Amino acid sequence: MMMRRTSAAVVLSVLPIFAARAQLGSFNPPPGPQGTFVIRGGHIVTVSGADIPNGSVVISGGKITAVGANVQAPPSAQVIDASGLMVYPGMIETGSSVGLSEIGQGVVATVDIQEVGSFNPNAQAFYGIDPHSAHVGVARVVGITTVVSRPTGGIMSGQATLINLAGDTPPKMAVVPRVALVIELPRSGFGGRGFARAIAQQGNPADANRTRQLQMDSLRSMLRDADAYGKAQAAYAKDKTLPRPAHDVVLESMLPALSGQMPVIFPADRVNDIRDAVTFAEEMHLKPIIMGGQEAPAIAPFLKQHNVPVVVTAVMHLPSREDDPYDVNYTIPAKLAAAGVTFAISTGDRGSEIRTLPYNAGMAAANGLSKTDALKSVTLWPAQIFGVGDKMGSIEVGKMANVVVTTGDILEAKTDTKYLFIDGRLVPLDTKHTQLNAMFKDRP
Amino acid sequence: MKRFLIAALTVGAAAASAQQPAATTKVGPTLIKNATILTVTKGKLENADILLMNGKIAQIGKNLSAPAGAQVIDATGKYVMPGIIDPHSHTMIDAVNEGSLSVTSMVRIHDVLNPTDVNIYRQLAGGVTSINVLHGSANTIGGQNAVVKLKWGRPVEDMIFKAAPPGIKFALGENVTRKNSQTAAQAQGLPLRYPATRMGQEEVLRDAFTRARDYKATWDDYNARVAKGEKGLVPPEHDLELDPLVEVLEGKRFVHAHSYRADEMLMLLNVAKEFGFTVKTLQHGLEGYKIASEIAQAGTGLSTFADEWSYKVEAYDAIPYNVAILMRHGVVATVNSDSDERARRLNIDAAKMMRYGGLTEDEALKTITYNGAVQLGVQDHVGSLEVGKDADVVIWSGDPLSVYSSAETTFIDGEIFFDKKKDLAMRDQMAKERAALEAADRGRRTTPVIP
């Protein structure tokens, strides 16, 4: 009775502090300041190098400033006792739409994931992120510190953003506000929803194929227009006597992708779709990332030859054919690793279930992938695929201090998080779920 | 309409019985040696043996000797646990919902079970041996369930868990009100079905059980008069809709009620109390933790997701601490899949319950084994490793509560229905067979060309 009153009082006193309005309430407590910390005596899993069984990590000004068995910490450093605990870099989920969709079914106003029309290269996920989404807090307390969140649908869905899961505004969360363009290539084979619908609407596969050709033509001309626009702007910048080309924000938005600075996410699961995406990307001089990759093992030599990375979202998917081996998707990562294809593992979930990311990697490890590769596939490799491998994904001096201190192996479901640092800030482990737990667990 | 339905049921029953094999297969004994045995109800035994004989667990202990003709499996470094029980499944069914009426207690899942559903095999590979196959959640009172043992390759009648008492699916909340599908239904010119609110759901239950009570009284009266020796009485008409509800009133049929919000669960518990029956389980029950005491007091169990939430508004307050809070209040709680996909990895879902709410290893294992057996009324047969129980046993490569472990051999009634080594060994042969079939099918290229 007493306990219940206490916990309820705690919750009530905590809630109003975070009551900046969000769509369905604000549940994510803000992180602390970028202080100086020393995490002492933990088993450090650096990911990039060997484990340090009994070491320290020093964090200062948002960065990791020292790592090792014997490191000096400034006397002012706040000490985090990690004895008996494990220290990991934060995990990175690159297949999500976190912050764009809160309640997928029946509450349409909370779903801002797809723009109107087929071509929206300038729809930026960054501007749709709700920092107060309850999914943010729930995901980070399992050790996911960073996500790629992307718009979906249409043909050019928009631009994905790479954000940390801490901060009460999108700019405070952002690591790379515009991290990748998303192109959902019209599908070429049967079994695809879009294609099946096209056939249903148009009566026969030939007409549906024609529609696909028209869509591909539109996509090509969009990109060629953007390319021409870029060249015209560059020429004008050099020579002001030329006629000044009109500015166009839509064409402008594609330039980083065309120059190869910004990768392009191509959702594709089937062999034909994966090959089409890679071929198309090369034709248009784009840098592809395959998202999905269910049948990637069947085309692995091609992916390796073209140096195309895959974000595997299908580890936990049911096999798509009745006669597939029961473990056909559990073993995707092991097969890609054996073939030398660069990959990351993702849940492919919009937001609420991304917290199962470690178990996706664990399932891959139970089915042929080494444990160290499983960990890399949710830390360093996704960072490298999205161009932030120098900033995060491992415990190394100079990297952003996204660090998780756990009770055990971070990929195990029973493991709990004890401390969480994002961008060098200590993040409270309070979530919508712990708040409700505290409110009701001792209710008589 | 009703006559047509009866005819359909009769045909279904005839077809099912025709599938019955002439004799059941005789299974020899199996001795699994040197394993870590997770009995679930009687602790963990290191370096121990378990003997399966005549479909039952014959012995558990150290240094057991193999009876003549026994298959001996060395399980050094491996774990043995009872087969997983999934209390909420829609595997094997060719139809999920008979949603045209709000009370469809007359329909039976048994009639639409498909024993060739490949998901049976996929779940065996996840260590699952028994599932509770439920009607969908389209209507307040849905169809009759079927508890099934996953005997892959056998006819349906061999798979039915005969010791399991009958049950029925109820459903409350958003799926019943069809708030998420109304617009689509209206666009197609379909009429909205009553009830469209939680108010209507209470009324549908009250109406159905009031009718069932009257119907029961009519039969009780008739039976009493027959017992007294009265002659020439005309028996009351049978009612396939009300017969199962009478069984609910008599405590002979378990109610498994799909429900999300605490208020709707409480409503059902109160209606049940008024009509004198106990709800066996709340299914999903995502907000069960808000009324844990009331659920415990009603003697009702709850079967939920480990950590699914936020997919619709009535799931927005779901928390993964649900199971722990319920267990601490004395509720028999389980983790279920409700999904062909999740059913394959319920061991990981159980392990999450250690993280969220601090369940012990045994408590976590109970959420996918023993507690499920209790919820389905088969705890004397399955759910733990105890001498005399059915030999529904799984050998795991390591601790089943670890993500790095996988099921290697799955026994049901002492017989192997999944064996990972055999599965792997057969793959080349299957691939050849497939290639041959494809080659025979000239003019059709089914394998994509790999560049």
Coordinates of N, CA and C in Angstrom, one line a residue, chain A residues 25-222:
Chain A
G25 N 1.5 12.3 -25.9 CA 2.1 12.4 -24.6 C 3.6 12.3 -24.8
S26 N 4.3 12.8 -23.7 CA 5.8 12.8 -23.8 C 6.3 11.9 -22.7
F27 N 7.1 10.9 -23.1 CA 7.5 9.8 -22.1 C 9.0 9.7 -22.0
N28 N 9.7 10.4 -22.9 CA 11.1 10.2 -22.9 C 11.8 11.2 -22.1
P29 N 12.4 10.9 -20.9 CA 13.1 11.9 -20.1 C 14.3 12.4 -20.9
P30 N 14.6 13.7 -20.8 CA 15.7 14.3 -21.5 C 17.1 13.8 -20.9
P31 N 18.1 13.7 -21.8 CA 19.4 13.3 -21.3 C 20.0 14.4 -20.5
G32 N 21.0 14.0 -19.7 CA 21.8 15.0 -18.9 C 22.7 15.8 -19.8
P33 N 23.6 16.6 -19.2 CA 24.5 17.4 -20.0 C 25.7 16.5 -20.5
Q34 N 26.5 17.1 -21.4 CA 27.7 16.4 -21.9 C 28.8 16.6 -20.9
G35 N 28.8 15.7 -19.9 CA 29.8 15.8 -18.9 C 31.0 15.0 -19.1
T36 N 31.8 14.9 -18.1 CA 33.0 14.0 -18.2 C 32.7 12.8 -17.3
F37 N 32.8 11.6 -17.9 CA 32.5 10.4 -17.2 C 33.7 9.4 -17.3
V38 N 33.8 8.5 -16.3 CA 34.7 7.4 -16.5 C 33.9 6.1 -16.2
I39 N 33.8 5.2 -17.1 CA 33.1 3.9 -16.9 C 34.2 3.0 -16.5
R40 N 34.2 2.5 -15.3 CA 35.4 1.8 -14.7 C 35.1 0.3 -14.4
G41 N 36.0 -0.5 -14.8 CA 36.0 -1.9 -14.3 C 35.1 -2.8 -15.1
G42 N 34.6 -2.4 -16.2 CA 33.7 -3.2 -17.0 C 34.5 -4.1 -18.0
H43 N 33.7 -5.1 -18.6 CA 34.3 -5.9 -19.7 C 33.9 -5.1 -20.9
I44 N 34.9 -4.5 -21.6 CA 34.7 -3.6 -22.7 C 34.7 -4.4 -24.0
V45 N 33.6 -4.4 -24.7 CA 33.5 -5.0 -26.0 C 33.7 -3.8 -27.0
T46 N 34.9 -3.7 -27.6 CA 35.1 -2.5 -28.4 C 34.5 -2.6 -29.8
V47 N 34.3 -3.9 -30.2 CA 33.8 -4.2 -31.6 C 34.9 -4.1 -32.6
S48 N 35.6 -2.9 -32.6 CA 36.6 -2.7 -33.7 C 37.9 -3.4 -33.4
G49 N 38.1 -3.7 -32.1 CA 39.4 -4.4 -31.7 C 39.1 -5.5 -30.7
A50 N 40.1 -5.9 -30.0 CA 39.9 -6.9 -29.0 C 39.1 -6.4 -27.8
D51 N 38.4 -7.3 -27.1 CA 37.8 -7.0 -25.8 C 38.8 -6.6 -24.8
I52 N 38.4 -5.7 -23.9 CA 39.3 -5.4 -22.8 C 38.5 -5.9 -21.5
P53 N 39.0 -7.0 -20.9 CA 38.2 -7.7 -19.9 C 38.0 -6.8 -18.6
N54 N 38.9 -6.0 -18.3 CA 38.7 -5.1 -17.1 C 39.3 -3.7 -17.4
G55 N 38.5 -2.9 -18.0 CA 39.0 -1.6 -18.5 C 38.1 -0.5 -18.2
S56 N 38.5 0.7 -18.7 CA 37.8 1.9 -18.5 C 37.5 2.6 -19.8
V57 N 36.4 3.3 -19.8 CA 36.1 4.2 -21.0 C 35.9 5.6 -20.4
V58 N 36.7 6.6 -21.0 CA 36.5 8.0 -20.5 C 35.7 8.7 -21.6
I59 N 34.7 9.4 -21.1 CA 33.8 10.2 -22.0 C 33.9 11.6 -21.6
S60 N 34.1 12.5 -22.6 CA 34.1 13.9 -22.3 C 33.7 14.7 -23.5
G61 N 32.9 15.8 -23.3 CA 32.5 16.6 -24.4 C 31.8 15.9 -25.5
G62 N 31.1 14.8 -25.2 CA 30.3 14.1 -26.2 C 31.1 13.0 -26.9
K63 N 32.4 12.9 -26.6 CA 33.3 11.9 -27.3 C 33.9 10.9 -26.3
I64 N 34.3 9.8 -26.9 CA 35.1 8.9 -26.2 C 36.6 9.4 -26.2
T65 N 37.1 9.7 -25.1 CA 38.5 10.3 -25.1 C 39.6 9.3 -24.7
A66 N 39.2 8.2 -24.0 CA 40.2 7.2 -23.7 C 39.6 5.9 -23.5
V67 N 40.3 4.8 -23.9 CA 39.8 3.5 -23.7 C 41.0 2.6 -23.4
G68 N 40.9 1.7 -22.4 CA 42.0 0.8 -22.1 C 41.9 0.2 -20.7
A69 N 42.9 -0.6 -20.5 CA 43.0 -1.3 -19.2 C 43.5 -0.4 -18.1
N70 N 44.4 0.5 -18.5 CA 44.9 1.5 -17.6 C 44.9 2.9 -18.2
V71 N 43.8 3.6 -17.9 CA 43.7 4.9 -18.4 C 43.5 5.9 -17.3
Q72 N 44.0 7.1 -17.5 CA 43.8 8.2 -16.6 C 42.5 8.9 -16.9
A73 N 41.7 9.1 -15.8 CA 40.5 9.9 -16.0 C 40.7 11.2 -15.3
P74 N 40.2 12.3 -15.8 CA 40.3 13.5 -15.1 C 39.6 13.4 -13.7
P75 N 40.2 14.1 -12.7 CA 39.7 14.0 -11.3 C 38.2 14.4 -11.3
S76 N 37.8 15.3 -12.2 CA 36.4 15.8 -12.1 C 35.4 14.8 -12.7
A77 N 35.9 13.7 -13.3 CA 35.0 12.8 -14.0 C 34.1 12.1 -13.0
Q78 N 32.8 12.0 -13.5 CA 31.8 11.2 -12.7 C 32.1 9.7 -13.0
V79 N 32.2 9.0 -11.8 CA 32.6 7.6 -12.0 C 31.4 6.7 -12.1
I80 N 31.4 5.9 -13.1 CA 30.3 4.9 -13.3 C 31.0 3.5 -13.0
D81 N 30.5 2.9 -12.0 CA 31.1 1.6 -11.6 C 30.5 0.5 -12.5
A82 N 31.4 -0.1 -13.3 CA 30.9 -1.1 -14.3 C 31.4 -2.5 -13.9
S83 N 31.9 -2.7 -12.7 CA 32.4 -4.0 -12.3 C 31.3 -5.0 -12.4
G84 N 31.7 -6.1 -13.1 CA 30.7 -7.2 -13.3 C 29.8 -6.9 -14.5
L85 N 30.0 -5.8 -15.1 CA 29.1 -5.4 -16.2 C 29.8 -5.4 -17.6
M86 N 29.1 -5.3 -18.6 CA 29.6 -5.3 -20.0 C 29.5 -3.9 -20.6
V87 N 30.4 -3.5 -21.4 CA 30.3 -2.1 -22.0 C 30.4 -2.3 -23.5
Y88 N 29.4 -1.7 -24.2 CA 29.2 -1.9 -25.7 C 29.0 -0.6 -26.3
P89 N 29.4 -0.5 -27.6 CA 28.9 0.7 -28.4 C 27.4 0.6 -28.6
G90 N 26.7 1.7 -28.7 CA 25.3 1.6 -29.0 C 25.0 0.9 -30.3
M91 N 23.8 0.2 -30.3 CA 23.4 -0.5 -31.5 C 22.7 0.5 -32.5
I92 N 22.8 0.2 -33.8 CA 22.2 1.1 -34.8 C 21.2 0.3 -35.6
E93 N 20.0 0.8 -35.7 CA 18.9 0.2 -36.5 C 18.7 1.0 -37.7
T94 N 19.0 0.4 -38.9 CA 19.0 1.3 -40.1 C 17.8 1.0 -41.0
G95 N 16.8 0.2 -40.6 CA 15.7 -0.1 -41.4 C 14.4 0.4 -40.9
S96 N 14.4 1.5 -40.1 CA 13.2 1.9 -39.4 C 12.5 3.1 -40.0
S97 N 11.4 3.5 -39.4 CA 10.8 4.8 -39.7 C 10.4 5.4 -38.3
V98 N 11.4 5.3 -37.4 CA 11.1 5.8 -36.0 C 10.8 7.3 -36.1
G99 N 9.8 7.6 -35.3 CA 9.4 9.0 -35.2 C 8.4 9.5 -36.2
L100 N 8.2 8.7 -37.3 CA 7.3 9.0 -38.3 C 5.9 8.4 -38.2
S101 N 5.8 7.4 -37.3 CA 4.6 6.6 -37.2 C 4.5 6.1 -35.8
E102 N 3.4 6.5 -35.1 CA 3.3 6.1 -33.7 C 2.3 4.9 -33.6
I103 N 1.1 5.0 -34.1 CA 0.1 3.9 -34.0 C -0.3 3.6 -35.4
G104 N 0.2 2.5 -35.9 CA 0.1 2.2 -37.3 C -1.3 2.0 -37.8
Q105 N -2.2 1.4 -36.9 CA -3.5 1.0 -37.4 C -4.6 1.8 -36.6
G106 N -5.4 2.5 -37.4 CA -6.6 3.1 -36.8 C -6.4 4.5 -36.2
V107 N -5.1 5.0 -36.2 CA -4.9 6.4 -35.7 C -4.1 7.1 -36.8
V108 N -4.7 7.3 -37.9 CA -4.0 7.7 -39.1 C -3.2 9.0 -38.9
A109 N -3.7 9.9 -38.0 CA -3.1 11.2 -37.8 C -1.7 11.0 -37.2
T110 N -1.4 9.8 -36.7 CA -0.1 9.6 -36.1 C 0.9 9.0 -37.1
V111 N 0.4 8.8 -38.3 CA 1.3 8.1 -39.3 C 1.7 9.1 -40.4
D112 N 2.9 9.6 -40.4 CA 3.4 10.6 -41.4 C 4.6 9.9 -42.1
I113 N 4.3 8.9 -42.9 CA 5.3 8.1 -43.4 C 5.4 8.2 -44.9
Q114 N 4.3 8.6 -45.5 CA 4.3 8.6 -47.0 C 3.7 9.8 -47.5
E115 N 4.4 10.5 -48.5 CA 3.8 11.7 -49.1 C 2.9 11.3 -50.2
V116 N 2.2 12.4 -50.7 CA 1.3 12.2 -51.8 C 2.0 12.1 -53.1
G117 N 1.7 11.2 -54.0 CA 2.3 11.2 -55.3 C 3.5 10.2 -55.3
S118 N 4.1 10.0 -56.5 CA 5.1 9.0 -56.6 C 6.5 9.5 -56.5
F119 N 6.7 10.8 -56.7 CA 8.1 11.3 -56.7 C 8.3 12.5 -55.7
N120 N 8.8 12.1 -54.6 CA 9.0 13.1 -53.5 C 10.5 13.1 -53.0
P121 N 11.4 13.3 -53.9 CA 12.8 13.3 -53.4 C 13.1 14.3 -52.3
N122 N 12.3 15.3 -52.2 CA 12.6 16.3 -51.2 C 11.8 16.2 -49.9
A123 N 11.0 15.1 -49.8 CA 10.3 14.8 -48.5 C 11.3 14.3 -47.5
Q124 N 11.7 15.1 -46.5 CA 12.7 14.7 -45.6 C 12.2 14.2 -44.3
A125 N 12.6 13.0 -44.0 CA 12.1 12.3 -42.7 C 12.5 13.2 -41.5
F126 N 13.6 13.9 -41.7 CA 14.1 14.8 -40.6 C 13.0 15.7 -40.1
Y127 N 12.2 16.2 -41.0 CA 11.1 17.2 -40.7 C 9.9 16.6 -40.1
G128 N 9.8 15.2 -40.1 CA 8.6 14.6 -39.6 C 8.8 13.8 -38.3
I129 N 10.1 13.9 -37.8 CA 10.4 13.1 -36.6 C 9.7 13.7 -35.4
D130 N 9.0 12.9 -34.6 CA 8.5 13.3 -33.3 C 9.4 12.8 -32.3
P131 N 10.2 13.8 -31.7 CA 11.2 13.3 -30.7 C 10.5 12.7 -29.4
H132 N 9.3 13.0 -29.3 CA 8.6 12.6 -28.1 C 7.9 11.2 -28.3
S133 N 8.0 10.6 -29.5 CA 7.5 9.3 -29.7 C 7.9 8.4 -28.6
A134 N 6.9 7.6 -28.0 CA 7.3 6.7 -27.0 C 8.2 5.6 -27.5
H135 N 8.2 5.4 -28.8 CA 9.1 4.3 -29.3 C 10.6 4.7 -29.1
V136 N 10.9 5.9 -29.0 CA 12.3 6.4 -28.8 C 12.9 5.9 -27.5
G137 N 12.1 6.1 -26.5 CA 12.6 5.7 -25.1 C 12.7 4.2 -25.0
V138 N 11.6 3.6 -25.5 CA 11.6 2.1 -25.3 C 12.7 1.4 -26.1
A139 N 13.0 2.0 -27.3 CA 14.1 1.3 -28.1 C 15.5 1.6 -27.5
R140 N 15.7 2.8 -27.0 CA 17.1 3.1 -26.5 C 17.5 2.3 -25.3
V141 N 16.5 2.0 -24.4 CA 16.9 1.3 -23.2 C 17.4 -0.1 -23.4
V142 N 17.2 -0.7 -24.6 CA 17.8 -2.0 -24.9 C 19.2 -1.7 -25.5
G143 N 19.6 -0.5 -25.7 CA 20.9 -0.2 -26.2 C 21.0 0.2 -27.6
I144 N 19.8 0.5 -28.2 CA 19.8 1.1 -29.6 C 20.0 2.6 -29.4
T145 N 21.1 3.1 -29.8 CA 21.3 4.6 -29.6 C 21.1 5.4 -30.8
T146 N 21.0 4.7 -32.0 CA 21.0 5.5 -33.3 C 20.1 4.7 -34.2
V147 N 19.3 5.5 -35.0 CA 18.5 4.8 -36.1 C 18.6 5.6 -37.4
V148 N 18.4 4.9 -38.5 CA 18.0 5.5 -39.7 C 16.5 5.4 -39.8
S149 N 15.8 6.6 -40.0 CA 14.4 6.6 -40.2 C 14.1 7.1 -41.6
R150 N 13.2 6.3 -42.3 CA 13.0 6.7 -43.7 C 11.5 6.8 -44.0
P151 N 11.2 7.6 -45.0 CA 9.8 7.6 -45.5 C 9.7 6.4 -46.4
T152 N 8.4 6.0 -46.7 CA 8.2 4.8 -47.6 C 7.1 5.2 -48.6
G153 N 7.0 4.3 -49.6 CA 5.9 4.4 -50.5 C 6.2 5.3 -51.7
G154 N 5.4 5.2 -52.7 CA 5.6 5.9 -54.0 C 6.8 5.3 -54.7
I155 N 7.5 6.1 -55.5 CA 8.7 5.6 -56.2 C 9.9 6.3 -55.6
M156 N 9.9 7.6 -55.6 CA 10.9 8.3 -54.8 C 10.2 8.7 -53.5
S157 N 10.5 7.9 -52.4 CA 9.8 8.1 -51.2 C 10.2 9.4 -50.4
G158 N 11.5 9.7 -50.6 CA 12.0 10.9 -49.9 C 13.4 10.6 -49.4
Q159 N 13.7 11.3 -48.3 CA 15.1 11.2 -47.8 C 15.1 10.7 -46.3
A160 N 15.9 9.7 -46.1 CA 16.0 9.2 -44.7 C 16.9 10.1 -43.9
T161 N 16.8 10.0 -42.5 CA 17.6 10.7 -41.6 C 18.3 9.8 -40.7
L162 N 19.5 10.1 -40.2 CA 20.2 9.3 -39.2 C 20.2 10.1 -37.9
I163 N 19.5 9.6 -36.9 CA 19.4 10.3 -35.7 C 19.8 9.5 -34.5
N164 N 20.2 10.1 -33.5 CA 20.4 9.5 -32.2 C 19.1 9.5 -31.4
L165 N 18.9 8.5 -30.6 CA 17.6 8.4 -29.9 C 17.6 9.2 -28.6
A166 N 18.1 10.4 -28.6 CA 18.0 11.3 -27.5 C 18.0 12.7 -28.0
G167 N 17.3 13.5 -27.2 CA 17.2 14.9 -27.6 C 15.7 15.3 -27.8
D168 N 15.3 16.5 -27.3 CA 13.9 16.8 -27.4 C 13.5 17.6 -28.6
T169 N 14.5 17.8 -29.6 CA 14.1 18.4 -30.9 C 14.9 17.5 -31.9
P170 N 14.3 17.5 -33.1 CA 15.0 16.8 -34.2 C 16.5 17.3 -34.4
P171 N 16.7 18.6 -34.4 CA 18.1 19.0 -34.6 C 19.1 18.4 -33.5
K172 N 18.6 18.3 -32.3 CA 19.4 17.8 -31.2 C 19.6 16.3 -31.4
M173 N 18.7 15.6 -32.1 CA 18.9 14.2 -32.3 C 19.7 13.9 -33.6
A174 N 19.7 14.8 -34.5 CA 20.3 14.5 -35.8 C 21.8 14.3 -35.8
V175 N 22.2 13.2 -36.5 CA 23.7 13.0 -36.7 C 23.9 13.4 -38.2
V176 N 23.1 12.8 -39.1 CA 23.2 13.2 -40.5 C 21.7 13.4 -40.9
P177 N 21.3 14.7 -40.9 CA 19.8 15.0 -41.2 C 19.3 14.4 -42.5
R178 N 20.2 14.4 -43.5 CA 19.8 13.8 -44.8 C 20.8 12.8 -45.1
V179 N 20.5 11.5 -44.8 CA 21.5 10.5 -44.9 C 21.4 9.6 -46.2
A180 N 20.2 9.5 -46.7 CA 20.0 8.7 -47.9 C 18.7 9.0 -48.6
L181 N 18.8 8.9 -49.9 CA 17.5 9.0 -50.7 C 16.9 7.6 -50.7
V182 N 15.6 7.6 -50.8 CA 14.9 6.3 -50.8 C 14.2 6.2 -52.2
I183 N 14.5 5.1 -52.9 CA 13.8 4.9 -54.2 C 13.2 3.5 -54.1
E184 N 11.9 3.4 -54.2 CA 11.3 2.1 -54.3 C 11.0 1.8 -55.8
L185 N 11.9 1.1 -56.3 CA 11.9 0.8 -57.8 C 10.6 0.0 -58.1
P186 N 9.9 0.4 -59.2 CA 8.7 -0.4 -59.6 C 9.2 -1.8 -59.8
R187 N 8.4 -2.8 -59.3 CA 8.8 -4.1 -59.3 C 8.7 -4.8 -60.6
S188 N 9.5 -5.8 -60.9 CA 9.6 -6.4 -62.2 C 8.9 -7.7 -62.3
G189 N 8.6 -8.3 -61.1 CA 8.1 -9.7 -61.2 C 6.8 -9.8 -60.6
F190 N 6.2 -11.0 -60.7 CA 5.0 -11.3 -60.0 C 5.2 -11.5 -58.5
G191 N 4.1 -11.4 -57.8 CA 4.2 -11.5 -56.4 C 4.4 -10.2 -55.6
G192 N 4.8 -9.2 -56.4 CA 4.9 -7.9 -55.8 C 3.5 -7.2 -55.7
R193 N 3.3 -6.6 -54.6 CA 1.9 -6.0 -54.4 C 1.6 -5.0 -55.4
G194 N 2.6 -4.1 -55.7 CA 2.3 -3.0 -56.7 C 2.0 -3.6 -58.0
F195 N 2.8 -4.6 -58.4 CA 2.7 -5.2 -59.7 C 1.3 -6.0 -59.8
A196 N 1.0 -6.7 -58.8 CA -0.2 -7.5 -58.8 C -1.4 -6.6 -58.9
R197 N -1.3 -5.4 -58.2 CA -2.4 -4.5 -58.3 C -2.5 -3.9 -59.7
A198 N -1.3 -3.6 -60.3 CA -1.3 -3.0 -61.6 C -2.0 -4.0 -62.6
I199 N -1.7 -5.3 -62.4 CA -2.3 -6.2 -63.3 C -3.8 -6.3 -63.1
A200 N -4.2 -6.3 -61.8 CA -5.6 -6.3 -61.5 C -6.3 -5.1 -62.1
Q201 N -5.7 -3.9 -62.1 CA -6.3 -2.7 -62.6 C -6.3 -2.7 -64.1
Q202 N -5.3 -3.3 -64.7 CA -5.1 -3.1 -66.1 C -5.4 -4.4 -66.9
G203 N -5.7 -5.4 -66.2 CA -6.2 -6.6 -67.0 C -5.2 -7.6 -67.3
N204 N -4.0 -7.2 -67.8 CA -3.0 -8.2 -68.2 C -1.6 -7.8 -67.9
P205 N -0.7 -8.7 -67.8 CA 0.7 -8.4 -67.5 C 1.4 -7.5 -68.5
A206 N 1.0 -7.6 -69.7 CA 1.6 -6.7 -70.7 C 1.4 -5.2 -70.4
D207 N 0.1 -4.9 -70.1 CA -0.2 -3.6 -69.7 C 0.5 -3.1 -68.5
A208 N 0.5 -4.1 -67.5 CA 1.2 -3.7 -66.2 C 2.7 -3.5 -66.5
N209 N 3.3 -4.3 -67.4 CA 4.7 -4.1 -67.7 C 4.9 -2.7 -68.4
R210 N 3.9 -2.3 -69.2 CA 4.0 -1.0 -69.9 C 4.0 0.1 -68.8
T211 N 3.1 -0.1 -67.8 CA 3.0 0.9 -66.8 C 4.3 1.0 -66.0
R212 N 4.9 -0.2 -65.8 CA 6.2 -0.2 -65.1 C 7.3 0.6 -65.9
Q213 N 7.3 0.3 -67.2 CA 8.2 1.0 -68.1 C 8.0 2.5 -68.1
L214 N 6.8 2.9 -68.1 CA 6.5 4.4 -68.0 C 7.0 5.0 -66.7
Q215 N 6.8 4.2 -65.6 CA 7.3 4.6 -64.3 C 8.8 4.7 -64.3
M216 N 9.4 3.7 -64.9 CA 10.9 3.7 -64.9 C 11.4 4.9 -65.8
D217 N 10.7 5.2 -66.9 CA 11.1 6.3 -67.7 C 11.0 7.6 -66.9
S218 N 9.9 7.8 -66.2 CA 9.7 9.0 -65.4 C 10.8 9.1 -64.3
L219 N 11.2 8.0 -63.7 CA 12.2 8.0 -62.7 C 13.5 8.4 -63.4
R220 N 13.8 7.8 -64.5 CA 15.1 8.2 -65.2 C 15.1 9.7 -65.6
S221 N 14.0 10.2 -66.1 CA 14.0 11.5 -66.5 C 14.1 12.5 -65.3
M222 N 13.5 12.1 -64.2 CA 13.6 12.9 -63.0 C 15.1 13.1 -62.6

